[in-house]
Short mmCIF file of C-alpha atoms in Angstrom, two decimals:
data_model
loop_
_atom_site.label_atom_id
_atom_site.label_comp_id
_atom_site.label_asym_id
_atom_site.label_seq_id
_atom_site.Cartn_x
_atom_site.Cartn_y
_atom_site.Cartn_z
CA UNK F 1 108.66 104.86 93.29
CA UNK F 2 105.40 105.89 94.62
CA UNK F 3 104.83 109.38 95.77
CA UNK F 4 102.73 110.75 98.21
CA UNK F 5 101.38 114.37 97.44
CA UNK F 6 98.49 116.63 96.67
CA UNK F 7 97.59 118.77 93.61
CA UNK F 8 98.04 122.44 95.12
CA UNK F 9 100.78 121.65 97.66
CA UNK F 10 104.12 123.73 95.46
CA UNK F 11 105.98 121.25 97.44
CA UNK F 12 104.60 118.26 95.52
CA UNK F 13 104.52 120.04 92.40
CA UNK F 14 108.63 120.51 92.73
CA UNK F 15 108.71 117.17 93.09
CA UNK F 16 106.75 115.92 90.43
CA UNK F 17 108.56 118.87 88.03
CA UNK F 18 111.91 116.98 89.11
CA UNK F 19 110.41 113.20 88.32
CA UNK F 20 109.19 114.44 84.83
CA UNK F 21 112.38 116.17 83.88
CA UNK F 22 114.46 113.08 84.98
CA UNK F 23 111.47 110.92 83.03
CA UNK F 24 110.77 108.66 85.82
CA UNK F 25 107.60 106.46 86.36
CA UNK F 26 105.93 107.24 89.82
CA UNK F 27 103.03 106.07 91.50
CA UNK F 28 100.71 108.59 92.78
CA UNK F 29 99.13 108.42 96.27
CA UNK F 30 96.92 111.12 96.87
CA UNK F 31 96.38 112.81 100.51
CA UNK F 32 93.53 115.61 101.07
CA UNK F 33 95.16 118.44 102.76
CA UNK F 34 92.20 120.62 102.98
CA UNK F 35 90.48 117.36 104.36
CA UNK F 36 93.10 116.54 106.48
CA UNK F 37 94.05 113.38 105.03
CA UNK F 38 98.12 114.17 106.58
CA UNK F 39 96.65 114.12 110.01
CA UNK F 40 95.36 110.73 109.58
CA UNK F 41 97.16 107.77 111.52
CA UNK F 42 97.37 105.62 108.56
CA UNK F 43 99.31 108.65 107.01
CA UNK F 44 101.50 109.46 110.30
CA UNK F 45 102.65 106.12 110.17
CA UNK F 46 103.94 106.88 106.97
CA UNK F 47 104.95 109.83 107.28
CA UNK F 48 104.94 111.33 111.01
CA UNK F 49 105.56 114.69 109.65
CA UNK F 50 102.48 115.11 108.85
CA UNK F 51 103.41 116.39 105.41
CA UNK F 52 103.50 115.81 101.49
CA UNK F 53 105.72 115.26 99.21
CA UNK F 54 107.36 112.20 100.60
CA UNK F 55 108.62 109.67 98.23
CA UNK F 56 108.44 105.47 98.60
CA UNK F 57 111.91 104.22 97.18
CA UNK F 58 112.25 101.07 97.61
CA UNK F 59 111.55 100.48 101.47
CA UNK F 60 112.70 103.95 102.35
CA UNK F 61 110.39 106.82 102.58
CA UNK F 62 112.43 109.80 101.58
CA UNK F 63 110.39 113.42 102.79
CA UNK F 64 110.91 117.32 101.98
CA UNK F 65 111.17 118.25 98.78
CA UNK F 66 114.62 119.48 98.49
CA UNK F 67 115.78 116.65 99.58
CA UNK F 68 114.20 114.53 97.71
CA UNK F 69 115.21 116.10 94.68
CA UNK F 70 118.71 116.47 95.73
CA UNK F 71 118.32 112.81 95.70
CA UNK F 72 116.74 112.30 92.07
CA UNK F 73 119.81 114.38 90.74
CA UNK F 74 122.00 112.27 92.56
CA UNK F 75 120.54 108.83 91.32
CA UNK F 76 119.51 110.00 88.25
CA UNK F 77 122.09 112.67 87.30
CA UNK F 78 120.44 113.35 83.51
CA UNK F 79 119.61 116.02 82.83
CA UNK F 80 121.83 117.63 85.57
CA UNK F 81 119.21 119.53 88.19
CA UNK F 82 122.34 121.42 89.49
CA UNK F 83 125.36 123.20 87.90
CA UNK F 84 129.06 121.71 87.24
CA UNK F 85 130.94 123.92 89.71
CA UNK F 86 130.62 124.41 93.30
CA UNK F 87 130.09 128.68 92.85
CA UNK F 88 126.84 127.58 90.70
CA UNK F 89 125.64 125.10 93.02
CA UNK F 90 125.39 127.47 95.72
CA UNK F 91 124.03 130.07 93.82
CA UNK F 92 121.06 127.85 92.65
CA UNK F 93 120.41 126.45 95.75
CA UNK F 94 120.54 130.01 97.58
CA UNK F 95 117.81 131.03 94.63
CA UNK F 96 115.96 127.89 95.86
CA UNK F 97 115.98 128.45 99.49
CA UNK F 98 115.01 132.06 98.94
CA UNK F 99 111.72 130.39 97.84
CA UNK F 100 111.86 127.58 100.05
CA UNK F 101 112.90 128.77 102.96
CA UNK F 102 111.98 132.39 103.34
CA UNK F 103 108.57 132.62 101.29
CA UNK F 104 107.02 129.21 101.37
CA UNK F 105 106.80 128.02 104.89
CA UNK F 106 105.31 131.17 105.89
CA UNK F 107 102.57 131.00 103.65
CA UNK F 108 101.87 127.59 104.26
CA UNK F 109 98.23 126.36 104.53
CA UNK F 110 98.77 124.91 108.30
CA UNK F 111 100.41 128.78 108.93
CA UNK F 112 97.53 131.04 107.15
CA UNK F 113 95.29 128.05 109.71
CA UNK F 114 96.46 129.26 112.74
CA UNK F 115 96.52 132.85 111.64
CA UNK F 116 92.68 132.71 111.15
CA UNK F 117 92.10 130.48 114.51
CA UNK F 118 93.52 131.07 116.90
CA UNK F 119 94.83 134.28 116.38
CA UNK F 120 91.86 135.67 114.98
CA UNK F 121 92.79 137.54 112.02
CA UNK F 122 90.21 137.61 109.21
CA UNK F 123 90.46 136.54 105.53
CA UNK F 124 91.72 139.87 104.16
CA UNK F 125 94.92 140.27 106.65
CA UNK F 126 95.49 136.85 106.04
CA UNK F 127 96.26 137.60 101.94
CA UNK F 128 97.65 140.91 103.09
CA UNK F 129 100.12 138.43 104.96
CA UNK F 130 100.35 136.14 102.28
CA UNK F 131 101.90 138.78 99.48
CA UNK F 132 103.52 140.54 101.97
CA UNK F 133 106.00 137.41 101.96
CA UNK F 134 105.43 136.73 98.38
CA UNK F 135 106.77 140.43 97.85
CA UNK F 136 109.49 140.44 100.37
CA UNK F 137 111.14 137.60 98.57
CA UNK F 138 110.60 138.31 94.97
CA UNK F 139 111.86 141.77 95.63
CA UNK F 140 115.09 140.21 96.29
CA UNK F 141 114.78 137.33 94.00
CA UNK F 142 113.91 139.58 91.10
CA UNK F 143 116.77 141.23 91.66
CA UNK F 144 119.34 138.58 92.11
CA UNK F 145 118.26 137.27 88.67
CA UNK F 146 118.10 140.78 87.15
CA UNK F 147 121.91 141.11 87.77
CA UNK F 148 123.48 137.88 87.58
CA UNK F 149 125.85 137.70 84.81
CA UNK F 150 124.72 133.68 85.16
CA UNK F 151 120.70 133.82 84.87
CA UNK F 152 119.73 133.09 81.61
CA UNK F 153 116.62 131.64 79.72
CA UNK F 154 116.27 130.03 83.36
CA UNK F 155 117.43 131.06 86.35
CA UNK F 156 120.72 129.78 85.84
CA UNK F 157 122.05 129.68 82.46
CA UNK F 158 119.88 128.21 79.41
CA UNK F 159 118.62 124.65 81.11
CA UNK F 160 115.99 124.13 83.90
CA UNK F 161 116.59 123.39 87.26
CA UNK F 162 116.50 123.44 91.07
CA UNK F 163 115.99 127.10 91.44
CA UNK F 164 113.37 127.04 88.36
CA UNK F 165 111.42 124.04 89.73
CA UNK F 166 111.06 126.00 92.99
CA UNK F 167 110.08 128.98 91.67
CA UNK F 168 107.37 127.80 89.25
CA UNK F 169 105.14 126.73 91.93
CA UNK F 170 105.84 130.03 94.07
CA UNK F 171 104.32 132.21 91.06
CA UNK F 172 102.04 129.71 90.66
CA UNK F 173 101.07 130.38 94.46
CA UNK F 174 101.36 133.99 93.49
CA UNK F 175 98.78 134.77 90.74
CA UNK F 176 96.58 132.14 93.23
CA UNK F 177 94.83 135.16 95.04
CA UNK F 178 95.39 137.17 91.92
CA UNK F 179 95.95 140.64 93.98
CA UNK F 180 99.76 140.49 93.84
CA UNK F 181 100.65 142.59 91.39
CA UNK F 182 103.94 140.83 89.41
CA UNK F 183 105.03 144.09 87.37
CA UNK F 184 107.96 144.31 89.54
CA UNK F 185 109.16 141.25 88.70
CA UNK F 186 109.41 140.51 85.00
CA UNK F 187 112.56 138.28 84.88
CA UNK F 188 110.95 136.41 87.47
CA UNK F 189 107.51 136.04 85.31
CA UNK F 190 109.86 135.72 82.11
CA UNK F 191 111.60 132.70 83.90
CA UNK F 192 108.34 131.26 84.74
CA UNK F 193 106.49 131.36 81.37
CA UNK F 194 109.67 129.93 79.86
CA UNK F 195 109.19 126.91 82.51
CA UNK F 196 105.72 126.16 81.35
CA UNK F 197 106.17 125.98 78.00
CA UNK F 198 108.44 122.98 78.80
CA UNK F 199 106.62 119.83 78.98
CA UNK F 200 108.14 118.50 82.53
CA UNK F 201 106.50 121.68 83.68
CA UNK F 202 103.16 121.67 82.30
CA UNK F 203 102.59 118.17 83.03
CA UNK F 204 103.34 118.73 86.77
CA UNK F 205 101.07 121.57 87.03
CA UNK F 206 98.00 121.50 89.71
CA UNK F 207 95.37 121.69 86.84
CA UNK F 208 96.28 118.46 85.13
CA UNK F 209 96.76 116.32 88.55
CA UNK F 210 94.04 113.85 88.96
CA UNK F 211 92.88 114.81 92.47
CA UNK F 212 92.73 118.27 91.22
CA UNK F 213 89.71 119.84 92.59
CA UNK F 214 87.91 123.07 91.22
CA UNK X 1 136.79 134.55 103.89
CA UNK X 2 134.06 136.63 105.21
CA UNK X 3 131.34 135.58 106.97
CA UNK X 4 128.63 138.18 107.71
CA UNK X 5 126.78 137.41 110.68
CA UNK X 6 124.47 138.26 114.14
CA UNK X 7 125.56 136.51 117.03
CA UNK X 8 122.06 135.56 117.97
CA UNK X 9 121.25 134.33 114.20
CA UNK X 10 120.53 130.71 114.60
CA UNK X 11 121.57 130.86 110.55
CA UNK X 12 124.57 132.20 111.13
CA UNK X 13 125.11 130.13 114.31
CA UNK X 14 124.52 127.08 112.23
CA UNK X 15 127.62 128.54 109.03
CA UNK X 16 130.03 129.24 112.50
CA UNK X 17 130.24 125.62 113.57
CA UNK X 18 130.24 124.55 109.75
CA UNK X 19 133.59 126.33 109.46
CA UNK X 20 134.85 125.28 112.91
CA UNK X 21 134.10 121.77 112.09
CA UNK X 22 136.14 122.16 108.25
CA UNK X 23 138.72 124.14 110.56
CA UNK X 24 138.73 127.21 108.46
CA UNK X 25 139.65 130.47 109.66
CA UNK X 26 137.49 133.57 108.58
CA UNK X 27 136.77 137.18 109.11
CA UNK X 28 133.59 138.34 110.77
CA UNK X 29 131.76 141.24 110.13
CA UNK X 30 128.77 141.90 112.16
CA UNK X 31 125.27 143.09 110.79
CA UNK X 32 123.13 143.70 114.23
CA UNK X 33 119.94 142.67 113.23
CA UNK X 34 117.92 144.06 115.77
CA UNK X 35 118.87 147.60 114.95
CA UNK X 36 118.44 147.13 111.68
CA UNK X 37 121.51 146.84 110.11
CA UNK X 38 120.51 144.33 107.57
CA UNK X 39 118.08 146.71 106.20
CA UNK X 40 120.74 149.72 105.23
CA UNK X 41 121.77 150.37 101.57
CA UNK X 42 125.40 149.48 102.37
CA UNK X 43 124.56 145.70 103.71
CA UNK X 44 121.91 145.66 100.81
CA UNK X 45 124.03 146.30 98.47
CA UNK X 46 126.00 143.32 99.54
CA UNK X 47 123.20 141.17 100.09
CA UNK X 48 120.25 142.25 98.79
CA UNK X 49 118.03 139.95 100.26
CA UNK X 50 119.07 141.25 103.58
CA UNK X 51 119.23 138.35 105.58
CA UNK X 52 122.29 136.85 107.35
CA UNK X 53 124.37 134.65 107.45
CA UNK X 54 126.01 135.58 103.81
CA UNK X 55 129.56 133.99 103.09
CA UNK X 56 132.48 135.96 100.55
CA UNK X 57 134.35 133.81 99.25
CA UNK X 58 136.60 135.55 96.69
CA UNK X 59 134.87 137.79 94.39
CA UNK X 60 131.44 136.17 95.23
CA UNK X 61 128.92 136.40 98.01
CA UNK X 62 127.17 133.05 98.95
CA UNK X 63 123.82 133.19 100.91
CA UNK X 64 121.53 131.25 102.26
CA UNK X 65 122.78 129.28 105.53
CA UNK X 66 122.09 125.77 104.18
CA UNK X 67 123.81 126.24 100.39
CA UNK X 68 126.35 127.37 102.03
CA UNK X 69 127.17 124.51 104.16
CA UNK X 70 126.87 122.70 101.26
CA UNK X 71 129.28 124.88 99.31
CA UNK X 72 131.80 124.55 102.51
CA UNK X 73 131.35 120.42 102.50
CA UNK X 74 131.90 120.33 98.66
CA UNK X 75 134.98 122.62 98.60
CA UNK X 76 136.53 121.44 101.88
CA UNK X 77 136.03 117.77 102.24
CA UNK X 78 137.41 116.80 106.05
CA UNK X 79 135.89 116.23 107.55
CA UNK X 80 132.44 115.03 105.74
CA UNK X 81 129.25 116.63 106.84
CA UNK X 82 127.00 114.46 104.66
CA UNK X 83 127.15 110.61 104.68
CA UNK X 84 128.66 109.07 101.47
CA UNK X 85 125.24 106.78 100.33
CA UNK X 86 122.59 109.16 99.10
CA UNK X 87 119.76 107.65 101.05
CA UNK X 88 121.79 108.59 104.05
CA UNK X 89 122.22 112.50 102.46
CA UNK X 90 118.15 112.66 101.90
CA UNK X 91 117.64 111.70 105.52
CA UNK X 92 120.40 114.15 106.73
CA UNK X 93 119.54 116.82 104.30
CA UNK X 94 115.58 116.36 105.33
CA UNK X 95 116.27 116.30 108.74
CA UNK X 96 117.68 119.88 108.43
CA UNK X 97 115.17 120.75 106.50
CA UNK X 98 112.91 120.06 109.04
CA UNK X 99 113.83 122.71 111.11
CA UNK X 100 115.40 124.88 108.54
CA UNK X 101 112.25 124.96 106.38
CA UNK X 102 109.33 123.80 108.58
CA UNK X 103 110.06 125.50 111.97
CA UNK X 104 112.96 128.44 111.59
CA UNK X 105 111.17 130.42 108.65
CA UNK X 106 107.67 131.04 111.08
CA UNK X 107 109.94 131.94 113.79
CA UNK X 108 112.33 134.19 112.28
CA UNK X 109 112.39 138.17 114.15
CA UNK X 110 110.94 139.51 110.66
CA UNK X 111 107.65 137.07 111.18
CA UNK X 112 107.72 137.69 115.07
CA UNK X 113 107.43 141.34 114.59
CA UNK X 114 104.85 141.28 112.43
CA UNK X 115 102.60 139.36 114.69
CA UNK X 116 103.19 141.81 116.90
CA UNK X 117 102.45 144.70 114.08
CA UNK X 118 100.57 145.16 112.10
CA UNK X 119 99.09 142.09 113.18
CA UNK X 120 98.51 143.71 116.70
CA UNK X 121 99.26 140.40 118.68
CA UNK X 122 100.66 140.21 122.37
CA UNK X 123 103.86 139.37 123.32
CA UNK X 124 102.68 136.38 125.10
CA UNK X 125 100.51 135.06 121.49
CA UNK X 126 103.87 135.50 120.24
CA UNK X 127 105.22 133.46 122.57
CA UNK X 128 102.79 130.43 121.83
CA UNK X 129 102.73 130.80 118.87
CA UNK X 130 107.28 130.47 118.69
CA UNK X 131 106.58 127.46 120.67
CA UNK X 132 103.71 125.66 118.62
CA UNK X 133 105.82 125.90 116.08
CA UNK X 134 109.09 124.56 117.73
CA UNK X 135 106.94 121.78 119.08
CA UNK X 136 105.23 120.57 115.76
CA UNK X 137 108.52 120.23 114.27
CA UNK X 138 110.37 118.94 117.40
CA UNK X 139 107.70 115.97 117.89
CA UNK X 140 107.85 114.87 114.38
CA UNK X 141 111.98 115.11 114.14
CA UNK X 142 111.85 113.31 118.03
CA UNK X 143 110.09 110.06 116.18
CA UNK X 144 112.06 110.12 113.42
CA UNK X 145 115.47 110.32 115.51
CA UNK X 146 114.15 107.73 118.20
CA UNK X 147 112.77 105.39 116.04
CA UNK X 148 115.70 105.88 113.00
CA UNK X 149 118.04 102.64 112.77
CA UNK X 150 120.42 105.65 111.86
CA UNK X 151 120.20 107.73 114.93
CA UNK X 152 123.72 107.34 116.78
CA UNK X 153 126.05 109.57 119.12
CA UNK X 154 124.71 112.61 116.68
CA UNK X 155 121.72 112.80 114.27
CA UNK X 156 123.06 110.28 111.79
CA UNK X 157 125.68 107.78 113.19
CA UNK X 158 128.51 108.88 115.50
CA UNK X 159 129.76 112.10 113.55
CA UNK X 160 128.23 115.74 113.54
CA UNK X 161 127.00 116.95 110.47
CA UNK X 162 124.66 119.05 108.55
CA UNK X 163 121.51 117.56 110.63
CA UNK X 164 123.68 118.11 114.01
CA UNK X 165 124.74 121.65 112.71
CA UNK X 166 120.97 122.87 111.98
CA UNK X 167 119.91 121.28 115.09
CA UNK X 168 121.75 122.46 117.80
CA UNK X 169 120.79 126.51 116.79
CA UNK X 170 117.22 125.41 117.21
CA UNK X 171 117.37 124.17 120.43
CA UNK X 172 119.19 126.76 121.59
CA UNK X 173 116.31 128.73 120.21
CA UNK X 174 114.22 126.77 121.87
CA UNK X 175 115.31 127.26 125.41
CA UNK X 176 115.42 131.21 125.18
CA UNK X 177 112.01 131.42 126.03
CA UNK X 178 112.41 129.36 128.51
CA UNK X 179 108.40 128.21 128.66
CA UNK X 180 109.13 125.08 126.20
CA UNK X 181 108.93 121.79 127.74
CA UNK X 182 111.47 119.50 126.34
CA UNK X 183 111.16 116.89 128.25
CA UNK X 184 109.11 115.24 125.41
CA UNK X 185 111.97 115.36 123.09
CA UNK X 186 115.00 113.22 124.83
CA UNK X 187 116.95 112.29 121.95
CA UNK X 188 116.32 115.99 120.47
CA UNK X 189 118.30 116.72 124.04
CA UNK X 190 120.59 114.09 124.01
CA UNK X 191 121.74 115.11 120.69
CA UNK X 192 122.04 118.49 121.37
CA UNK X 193 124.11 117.93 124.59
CA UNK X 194 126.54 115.76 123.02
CA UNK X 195 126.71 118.43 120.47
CA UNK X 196 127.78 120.99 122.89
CA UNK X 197 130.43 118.96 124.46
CA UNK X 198 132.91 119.43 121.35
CA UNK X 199 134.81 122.79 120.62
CA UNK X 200 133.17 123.68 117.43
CA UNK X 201 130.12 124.09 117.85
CA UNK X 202 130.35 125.47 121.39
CA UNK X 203 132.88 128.48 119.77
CA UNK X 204 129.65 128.80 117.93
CA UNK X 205 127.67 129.31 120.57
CA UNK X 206 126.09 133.04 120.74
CA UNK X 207 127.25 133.97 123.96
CA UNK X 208 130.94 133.13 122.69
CA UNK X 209 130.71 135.58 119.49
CA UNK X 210 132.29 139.34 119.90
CA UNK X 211 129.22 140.87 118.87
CA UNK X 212 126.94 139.90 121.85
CA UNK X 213 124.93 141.16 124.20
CA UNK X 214 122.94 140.23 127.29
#
């Protein structure tokens, strides 16, 4: 398996969370997204999304994250990246979408792009933007977890998965600009320090990437 | 079960032809999003991430269009909206997740209005700016469907399913405006006119809900 991703894109870093948790060997390819490296033919070929993670399997190229690791769990079913029952399922992969759906696409580097040129906006409404979506979903994040009876060292029950491998790179995003305050959200920053004492966790993280970058 | 919904949600639009498709009767209860329904202590409450569409199912409240589909396909088998090899689920489930994650988020009314404030844009930057994002999405999903050994009838062979069921909304989206060329995007088109031709998802269809309006 070879996969295709970048050190600060959260989508790559779900991926590689799910690869280390499943202990799978990977190949790494590396594409710049700051340098534009996904814009590239040679990558569009690949990929004519234009965006990372995508994973080689064989001769299939499999692309978005979810997906992806909807597929490792399926392949690879230990440890379990989703619960037993059906109820549980769709619970953790409602918290996952909440993330993945409604916070992260927004705040996406090609989005934040366009918001500076060609719409103008400067550098400070751009983070205003960025926590303002951070916030709106957290908000409602924090308190899903808060009050389910089934959130519990993780975001559901005492094992990592889907929902926590999406949400470690969102609060990783988060403390990013460092101006989003994340008092409000304790089980949320709970869950998260509890993921990255985990090894599958740490070793996925941005810093320890090779094409990290100061 | 209760399916809370806006007729002009292309979320909710995507659950309704779910549950046509798994012939399932439900109730409806309508949350008018535009007046601001979603955002009153009695629909938080229920969902506090005020967003529709949100499914009860017995005592619990599923959320998030996409689990949800899921949830349906796992609990209600017949007729399958995933394919049964898991290479063909990552390409159905990324397909989705191309417009679900990569082009519905950015255009969502919460992200339209704040272009429009505090962000002070016009309605016609709006405008562009709904339709750059329909169009980076629809040109990468147009390869992938053209060029796809998979591509049949529908999205993935010659049944509808989850790809088909996320699709359809977006185009539909697509042609309010009105200004969208899609003439660039035949099998997009094709797709989504084939789509139309069977009962559940045109009983889907926004202009067929109770809760319309002009």
């Amino acid at each position: 398996m070879k996969l295709y991703g970048y050190f600060r894109s959260s989508a790559a870093f779900r991926v590689r969370i799910a690869l280390n948790l499943k202990k799978l060997n990977y190949e790494s390819a590396f594409i710049h997204l700051r340098r534009g490296d996904q814009r590239q033919p040679g990558f569009l070929d690949i990929n004519p999304q234009g965006l990372v993670p995508a994973l080689e399997v064989d001769d299939t190229l499999l692309i978005q994250s979810l997906p992806i690791i909807e597929y490792l769990d399926e392949t690879y079913p230990e440890p379990p990246l989703l619960p037993s029952d059906a109820k549980g399922r769709a619970r953790v992969r409602a918290l996952a979408a909440m993330v993945a759906c409604d916070i992260h696409p927004i705040n996406n580097l090609r989005v934040l792009r366009y918001l500076l040129r060609p719409l103008g906006q400067d550098e400070a409404a751009v983070e205003t933007w960025y926590n303002h979506w951070i916030a709106e979903g957290f908000g409602a994040l924090e308190r899903l977890l808060a009050e389910g009876g089934r959130t519990g060292r993780f975001c559901h029950g005492d094992t990592p998965g889907l929902a926590d491998i999406v949400l470690v790179p969102q609060v990783f995003n988060a403390n990013r600009y460092q101006s989003l305050d994340l008092t409000p959200y304790p089980t949320i920053v709970r869950i998260y320090q509890t993921c990255l004492g985990i090894d599958a966790f740490a070793a996925a993280h941005p810093d320890r990437q090779p094409d990290r970058e100061p």
